[in-house]
Short mmCIF file of C-alpha atoms and ligand atoms in Angstrom, two decimals:
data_model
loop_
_atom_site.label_atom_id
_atom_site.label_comp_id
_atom_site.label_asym_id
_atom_site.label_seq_id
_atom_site.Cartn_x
_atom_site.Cartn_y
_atom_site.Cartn_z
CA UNK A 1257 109.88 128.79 121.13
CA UNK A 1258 109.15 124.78 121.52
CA UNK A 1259 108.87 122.44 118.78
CA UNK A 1260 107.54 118.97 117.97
CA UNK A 1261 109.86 116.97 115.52
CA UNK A 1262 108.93 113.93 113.98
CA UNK A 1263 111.80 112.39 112.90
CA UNK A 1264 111.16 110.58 109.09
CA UNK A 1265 114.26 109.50 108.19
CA UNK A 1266 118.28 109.88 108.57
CA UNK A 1267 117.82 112.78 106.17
CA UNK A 1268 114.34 114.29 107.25
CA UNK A 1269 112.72 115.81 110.27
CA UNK A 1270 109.61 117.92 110.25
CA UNK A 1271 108.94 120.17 112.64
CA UNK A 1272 105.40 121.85 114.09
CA UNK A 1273 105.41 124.57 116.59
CA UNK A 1274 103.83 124.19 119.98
CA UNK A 1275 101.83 126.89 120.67
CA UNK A 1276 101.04 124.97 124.10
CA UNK A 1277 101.84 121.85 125.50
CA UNK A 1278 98.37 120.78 126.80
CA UNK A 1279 99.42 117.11 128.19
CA UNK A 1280 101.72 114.90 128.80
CA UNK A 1281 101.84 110.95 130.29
CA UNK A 1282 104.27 108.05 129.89
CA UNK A 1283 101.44 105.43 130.11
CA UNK A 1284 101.58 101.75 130.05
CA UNK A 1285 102.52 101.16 126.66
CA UNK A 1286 103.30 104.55 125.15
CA UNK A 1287 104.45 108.28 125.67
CA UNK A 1288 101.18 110.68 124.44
CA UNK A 1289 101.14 114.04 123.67
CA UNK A 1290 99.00 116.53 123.41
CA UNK A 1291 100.22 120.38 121.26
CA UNK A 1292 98.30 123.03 120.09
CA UNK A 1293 99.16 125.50 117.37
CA UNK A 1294 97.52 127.58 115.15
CA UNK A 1295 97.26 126.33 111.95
CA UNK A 1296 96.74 122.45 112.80
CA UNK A 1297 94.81 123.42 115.96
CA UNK A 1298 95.16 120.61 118.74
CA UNK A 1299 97.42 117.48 117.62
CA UNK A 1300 98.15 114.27 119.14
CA UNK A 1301 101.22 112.81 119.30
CA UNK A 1302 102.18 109.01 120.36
CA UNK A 1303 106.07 108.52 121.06
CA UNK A 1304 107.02 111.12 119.10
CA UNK A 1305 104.84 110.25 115.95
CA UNK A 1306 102.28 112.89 114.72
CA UNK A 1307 98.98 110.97 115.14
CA UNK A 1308 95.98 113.19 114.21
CA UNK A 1309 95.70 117.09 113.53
CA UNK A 1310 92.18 118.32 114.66
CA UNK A 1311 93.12 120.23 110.93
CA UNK A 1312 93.18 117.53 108.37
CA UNK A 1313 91.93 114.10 110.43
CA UNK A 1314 89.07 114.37 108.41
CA UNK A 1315 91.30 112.92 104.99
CA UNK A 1316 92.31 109.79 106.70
CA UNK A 1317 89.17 109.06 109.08
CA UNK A 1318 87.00 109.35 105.83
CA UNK A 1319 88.93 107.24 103.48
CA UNK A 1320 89.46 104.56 106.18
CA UNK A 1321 85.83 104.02 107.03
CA UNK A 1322 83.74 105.83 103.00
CA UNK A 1323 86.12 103.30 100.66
CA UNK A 1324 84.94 100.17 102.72
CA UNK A 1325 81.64 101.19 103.58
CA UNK A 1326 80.67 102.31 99.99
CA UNK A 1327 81.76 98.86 98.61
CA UNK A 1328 79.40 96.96 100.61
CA UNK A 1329 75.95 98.79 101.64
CA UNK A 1330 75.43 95.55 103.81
CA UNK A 1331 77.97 96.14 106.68
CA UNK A 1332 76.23 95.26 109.65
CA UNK A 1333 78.99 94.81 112.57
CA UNK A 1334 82.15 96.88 112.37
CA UNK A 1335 85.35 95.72 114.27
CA UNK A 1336 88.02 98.50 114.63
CA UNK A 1337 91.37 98.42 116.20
CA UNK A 1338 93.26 100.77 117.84
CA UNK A 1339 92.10 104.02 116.54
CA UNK A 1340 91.78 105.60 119.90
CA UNK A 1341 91.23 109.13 119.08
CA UNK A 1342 87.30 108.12 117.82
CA UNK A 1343 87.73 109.37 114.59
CA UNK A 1344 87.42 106.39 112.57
CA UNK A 1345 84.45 105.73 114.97
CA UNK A 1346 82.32 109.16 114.51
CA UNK A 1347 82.39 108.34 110.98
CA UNK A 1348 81.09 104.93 111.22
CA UNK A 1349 78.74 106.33 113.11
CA UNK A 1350 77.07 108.35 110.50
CA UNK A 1351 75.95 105.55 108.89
CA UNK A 1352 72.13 104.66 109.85
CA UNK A 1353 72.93 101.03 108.67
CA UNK A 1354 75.15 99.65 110.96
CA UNK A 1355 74.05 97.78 113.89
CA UNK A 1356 77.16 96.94 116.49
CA UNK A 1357 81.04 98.92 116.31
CA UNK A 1358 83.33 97.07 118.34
CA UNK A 1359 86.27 99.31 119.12
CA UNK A 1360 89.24 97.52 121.07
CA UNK A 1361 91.82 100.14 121.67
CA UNK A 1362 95.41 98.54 123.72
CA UNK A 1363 95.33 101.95 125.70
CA UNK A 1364 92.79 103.80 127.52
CA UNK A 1365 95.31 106.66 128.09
CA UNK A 1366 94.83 107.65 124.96
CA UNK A 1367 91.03 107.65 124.55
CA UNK A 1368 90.78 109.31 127.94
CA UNK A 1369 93.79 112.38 126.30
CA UNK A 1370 91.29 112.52 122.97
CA UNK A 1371 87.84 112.51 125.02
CA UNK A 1372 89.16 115.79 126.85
CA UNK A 1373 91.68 117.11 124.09
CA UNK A 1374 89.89 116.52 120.67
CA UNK A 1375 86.57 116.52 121.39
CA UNK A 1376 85.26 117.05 117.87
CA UNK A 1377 87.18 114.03 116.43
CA UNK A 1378 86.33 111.78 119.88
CA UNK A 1379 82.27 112.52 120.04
CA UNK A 1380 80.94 109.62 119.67
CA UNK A 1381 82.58 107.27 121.51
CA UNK A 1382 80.64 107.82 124.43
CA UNK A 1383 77.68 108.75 122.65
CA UNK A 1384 76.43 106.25 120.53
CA UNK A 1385 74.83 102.91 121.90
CA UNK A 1386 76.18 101.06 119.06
CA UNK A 1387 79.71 101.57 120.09
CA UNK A 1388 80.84 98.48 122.70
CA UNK A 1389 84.55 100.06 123.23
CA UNK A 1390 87.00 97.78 124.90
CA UNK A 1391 90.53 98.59 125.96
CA UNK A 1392 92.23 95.18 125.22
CA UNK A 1393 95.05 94.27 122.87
CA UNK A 1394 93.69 93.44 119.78
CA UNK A 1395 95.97 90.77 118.45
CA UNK A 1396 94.16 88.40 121.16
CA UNK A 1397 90.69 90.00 120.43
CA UNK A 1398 90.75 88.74 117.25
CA UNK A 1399 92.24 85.33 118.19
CA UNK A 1400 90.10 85.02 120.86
CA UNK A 1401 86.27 86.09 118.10
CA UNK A 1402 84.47 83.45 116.55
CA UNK A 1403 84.15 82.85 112.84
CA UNK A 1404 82.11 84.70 110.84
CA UNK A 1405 81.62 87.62 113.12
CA UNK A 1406 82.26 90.72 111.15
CA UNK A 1407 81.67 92.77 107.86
CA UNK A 1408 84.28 95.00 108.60
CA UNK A 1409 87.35 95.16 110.30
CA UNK A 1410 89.18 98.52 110.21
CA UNK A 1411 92.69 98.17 111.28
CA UNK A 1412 93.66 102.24 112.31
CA UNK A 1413 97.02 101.76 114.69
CA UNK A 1414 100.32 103.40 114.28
CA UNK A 1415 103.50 102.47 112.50
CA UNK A 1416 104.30 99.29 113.46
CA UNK A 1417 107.00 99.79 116.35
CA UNK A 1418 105.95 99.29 119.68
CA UNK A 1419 102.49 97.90 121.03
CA UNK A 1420 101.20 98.30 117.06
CA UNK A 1421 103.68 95.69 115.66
CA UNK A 1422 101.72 92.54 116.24
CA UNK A 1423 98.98 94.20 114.25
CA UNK A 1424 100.96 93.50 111.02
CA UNK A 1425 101.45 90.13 111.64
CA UNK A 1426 100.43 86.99 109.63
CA UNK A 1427 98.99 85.60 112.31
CA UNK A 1428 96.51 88.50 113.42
CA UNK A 1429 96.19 88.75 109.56
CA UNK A 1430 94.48 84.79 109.62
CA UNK A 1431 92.65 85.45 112.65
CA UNK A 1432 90.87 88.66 110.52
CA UNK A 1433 90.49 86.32 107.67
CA UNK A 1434 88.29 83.73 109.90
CA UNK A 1435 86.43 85.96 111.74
CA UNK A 1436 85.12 87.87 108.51
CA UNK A 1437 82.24 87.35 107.00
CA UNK A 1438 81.84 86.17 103.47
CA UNK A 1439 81.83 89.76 102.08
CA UNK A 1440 84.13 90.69 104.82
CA UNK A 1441 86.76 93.37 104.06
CA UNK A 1442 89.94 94.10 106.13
CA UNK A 1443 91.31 98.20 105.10
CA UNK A 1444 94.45 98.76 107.24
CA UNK A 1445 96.70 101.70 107.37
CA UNK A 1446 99.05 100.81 105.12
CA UNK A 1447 102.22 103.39 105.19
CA UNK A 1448 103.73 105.83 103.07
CA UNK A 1449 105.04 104.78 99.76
CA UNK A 1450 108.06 107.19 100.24
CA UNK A 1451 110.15 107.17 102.88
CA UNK A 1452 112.36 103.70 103.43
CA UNK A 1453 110.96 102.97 106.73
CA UNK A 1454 107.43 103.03 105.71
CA UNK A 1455 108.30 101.21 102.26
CA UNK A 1456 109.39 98.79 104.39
CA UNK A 1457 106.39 98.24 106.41
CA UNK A 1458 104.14 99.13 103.64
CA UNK A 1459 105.97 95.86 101.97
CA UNK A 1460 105.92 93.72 105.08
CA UNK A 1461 102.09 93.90 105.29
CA UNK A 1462 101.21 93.78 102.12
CA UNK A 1463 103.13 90.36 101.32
CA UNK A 1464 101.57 88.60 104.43
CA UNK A 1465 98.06 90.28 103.65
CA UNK A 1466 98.24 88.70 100.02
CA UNK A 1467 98.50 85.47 101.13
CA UNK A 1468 95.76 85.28 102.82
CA UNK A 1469 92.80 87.50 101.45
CA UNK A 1470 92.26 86.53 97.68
CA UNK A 1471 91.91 90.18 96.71
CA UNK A 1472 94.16 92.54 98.08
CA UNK A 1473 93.88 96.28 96.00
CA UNK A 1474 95.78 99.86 97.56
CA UNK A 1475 94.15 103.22 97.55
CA UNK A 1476 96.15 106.56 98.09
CA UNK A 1477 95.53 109.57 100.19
CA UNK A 1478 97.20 112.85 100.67
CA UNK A 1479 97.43 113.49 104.83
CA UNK A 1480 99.53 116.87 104.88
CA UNK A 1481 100.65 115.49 108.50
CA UNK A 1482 102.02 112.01 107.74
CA UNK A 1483 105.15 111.31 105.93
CA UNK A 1484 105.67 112.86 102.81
CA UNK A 1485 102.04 113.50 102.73
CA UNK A 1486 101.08 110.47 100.20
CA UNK A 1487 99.55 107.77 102.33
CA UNK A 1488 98.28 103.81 102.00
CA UNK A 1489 95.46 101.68 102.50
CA UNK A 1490 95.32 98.19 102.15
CA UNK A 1491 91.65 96.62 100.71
CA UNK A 1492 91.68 93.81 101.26
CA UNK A 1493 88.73 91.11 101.05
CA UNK A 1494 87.37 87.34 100.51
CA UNK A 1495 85.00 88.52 97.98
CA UNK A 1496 84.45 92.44 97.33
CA UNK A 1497 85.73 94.11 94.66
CA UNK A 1498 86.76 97.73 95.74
CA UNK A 1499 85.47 99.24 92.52
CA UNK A 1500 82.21 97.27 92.21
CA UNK A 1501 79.21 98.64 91.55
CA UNK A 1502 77.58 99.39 94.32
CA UNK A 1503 79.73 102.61 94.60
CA UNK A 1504 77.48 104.99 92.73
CA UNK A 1505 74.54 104.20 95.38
CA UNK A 1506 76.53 105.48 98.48
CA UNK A 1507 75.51 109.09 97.45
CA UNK A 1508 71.90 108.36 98.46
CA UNK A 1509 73.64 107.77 102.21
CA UNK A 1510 73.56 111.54 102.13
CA UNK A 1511 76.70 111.86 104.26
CA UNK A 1512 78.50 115.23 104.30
CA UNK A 1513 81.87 114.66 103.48
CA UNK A 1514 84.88 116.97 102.81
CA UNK A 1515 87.46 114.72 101.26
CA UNK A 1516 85.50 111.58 100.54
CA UNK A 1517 83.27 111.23 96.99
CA UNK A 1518 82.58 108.76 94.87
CA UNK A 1519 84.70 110.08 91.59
CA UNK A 1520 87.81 110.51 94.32
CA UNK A 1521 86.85 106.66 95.69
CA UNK A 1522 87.46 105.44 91.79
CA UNK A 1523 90.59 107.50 90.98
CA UNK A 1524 91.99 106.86 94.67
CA UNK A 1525 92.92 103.07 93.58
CA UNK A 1526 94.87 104.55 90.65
CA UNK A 1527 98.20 104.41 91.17
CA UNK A 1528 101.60 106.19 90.48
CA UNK A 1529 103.86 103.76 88.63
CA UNK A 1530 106.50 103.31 91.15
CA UNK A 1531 103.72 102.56 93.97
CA UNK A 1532 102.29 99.84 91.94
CA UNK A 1533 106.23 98.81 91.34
CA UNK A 1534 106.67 98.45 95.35
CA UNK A 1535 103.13 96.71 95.63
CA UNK A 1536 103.46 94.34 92.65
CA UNK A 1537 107.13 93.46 94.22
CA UNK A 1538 106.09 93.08 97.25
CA UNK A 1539 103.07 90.24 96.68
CA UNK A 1540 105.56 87.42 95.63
N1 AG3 B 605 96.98 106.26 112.62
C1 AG3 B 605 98.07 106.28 111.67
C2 AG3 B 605 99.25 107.01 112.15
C3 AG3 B 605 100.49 106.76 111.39
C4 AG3 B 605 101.23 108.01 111.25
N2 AG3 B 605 102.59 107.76 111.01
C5 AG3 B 605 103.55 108.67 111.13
N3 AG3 B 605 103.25 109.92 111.42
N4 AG3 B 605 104.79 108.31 110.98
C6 AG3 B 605 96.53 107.49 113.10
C7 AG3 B 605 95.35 107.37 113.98
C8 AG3 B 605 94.20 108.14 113.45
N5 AG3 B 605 92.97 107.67 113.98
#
């Protein structure tokens, strides 16, 4: 019997069976994956690190995109980065509101392994007009945007090793600053608050973040398939408080949602005490 292991630590590996092996390509940047079992159903992988289950992909894809979105119902122009599997994407896409999603994802490979692979969590990346999706490294998309460009930028990459490390710079931090609107919120993928690796990062990002966005809040999710299940975002904005309200009045979207509401969007920015601990330490 084969197994994917995701190694988490010294201490902790977690393993998933593979039912089959459906693909498999060292591309540019990256090794991807591409198992199927049957409880998580198809999964993507990205050097060895679990990326999306077609299972539970619906937790983080609708906290990324329902937090921001419901804080602001004037989002116009979306920027996301990375976030090749289209997930983050099809749920922007639900929203009637928004006029342009710019998608700039480093590696084609992997768009081209979701588009045939995960076809429910890819759909509209080739389907909807709004979508302009470029494969370019984002660090010098955003250097290269004008000011004032976006309402949104939605920062979905993986752990910052390899061709996602740049995206947790200070500098691509700045350039996400300038290019935002005056409402503009950044929400990143923000780590695990357990394991030292991802405390590590999840410190990293939020001390450079901090000194550049004015308010800069975290929100929790539980992701079965990330590390120890308990996962980050950062908010982070000029002027947009993540608890404002506008909140109530996302209901009258009428989007379906299976994780997402707007009791869980309140109670989501409450905090364990040691998490707060790591973030408060972590903004000096
Ligand atoms: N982006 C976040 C993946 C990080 C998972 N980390 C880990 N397993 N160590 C996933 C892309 C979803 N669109």
């Amino acid at each position: 019997m084969n197994w994917f292991t995701e190694k988490y630590d010294e201490n902790v590996k977690i393993s998933y069976k593979v039912d089959k092996h459906l693909f498999h390509t060292q591309s540019k940047f990256q090794t991807i994956d591409v198992y199927n079992n049957d409880l998580f159903g198809n999964y993507l992988v990205i050097d060895d690190i679990m990326m999306v289950t077609e299972k539970d992909e619906f937790i983080y894809h609708e906290m990324i995109t329902h937090v921001p979105m419901a804080c602001n119902p004037n989002i116009k122009d979306v920027l996301v980065i990375g976030a090749g599997d289209g997930g983050t994407v099809r749920e922007l896409c639900r929203y009637e509101s928004i006029n342009s999603i710019t998608m700039v994802e480093i590696d084609e490979e992997v768009v081209n392994a979701s588009i045939k692979f995960l076809p429910t969590i890819s759909k509209s990346l080739k389907t909807d007009s709004r979508v302009n999706l470029l494969f370019k490294d984002g660090i010098d998309f955003v250097k290269n945007s004008s000011n004032n460009s976006y309402d949104l930028i939605i920062v979905d990459s993986t752990d910052p090793i390899g061709p996602g490390e740049g995206l947790f710079s200070i500098e691509f931090y700045e350039n996400c600053y300038r290019i935002l609107r005056e409402n503009g919120i950044l929400v990143n993928q923000s780590e695990s608050p357990y394991y030292p690796f991802n405390i590590k990062e999840l410190k990293r990002s939020c001390n450079k973040i901090n000194k550049i966005f004015p308010i800069l809040n975290y929100y929790q999710a539980f992701i079965p398939t990330y590390p120890s299940g308990h996962w980050l975002f950062g908010f982070a904005s000029k002027s947009v408080n993540p608890l404002n309200e506008n909140i109530d009045n996302w209901n009258k979207n009428n989007i379906d949602t299976k994780y997402y509401n707007t009791e869980l969007h309140r109670g989501s920015f409450a905090l364990p005490n040691y998490v707060k601990e790591i973030i408060k330490s972590s903004k000096i």
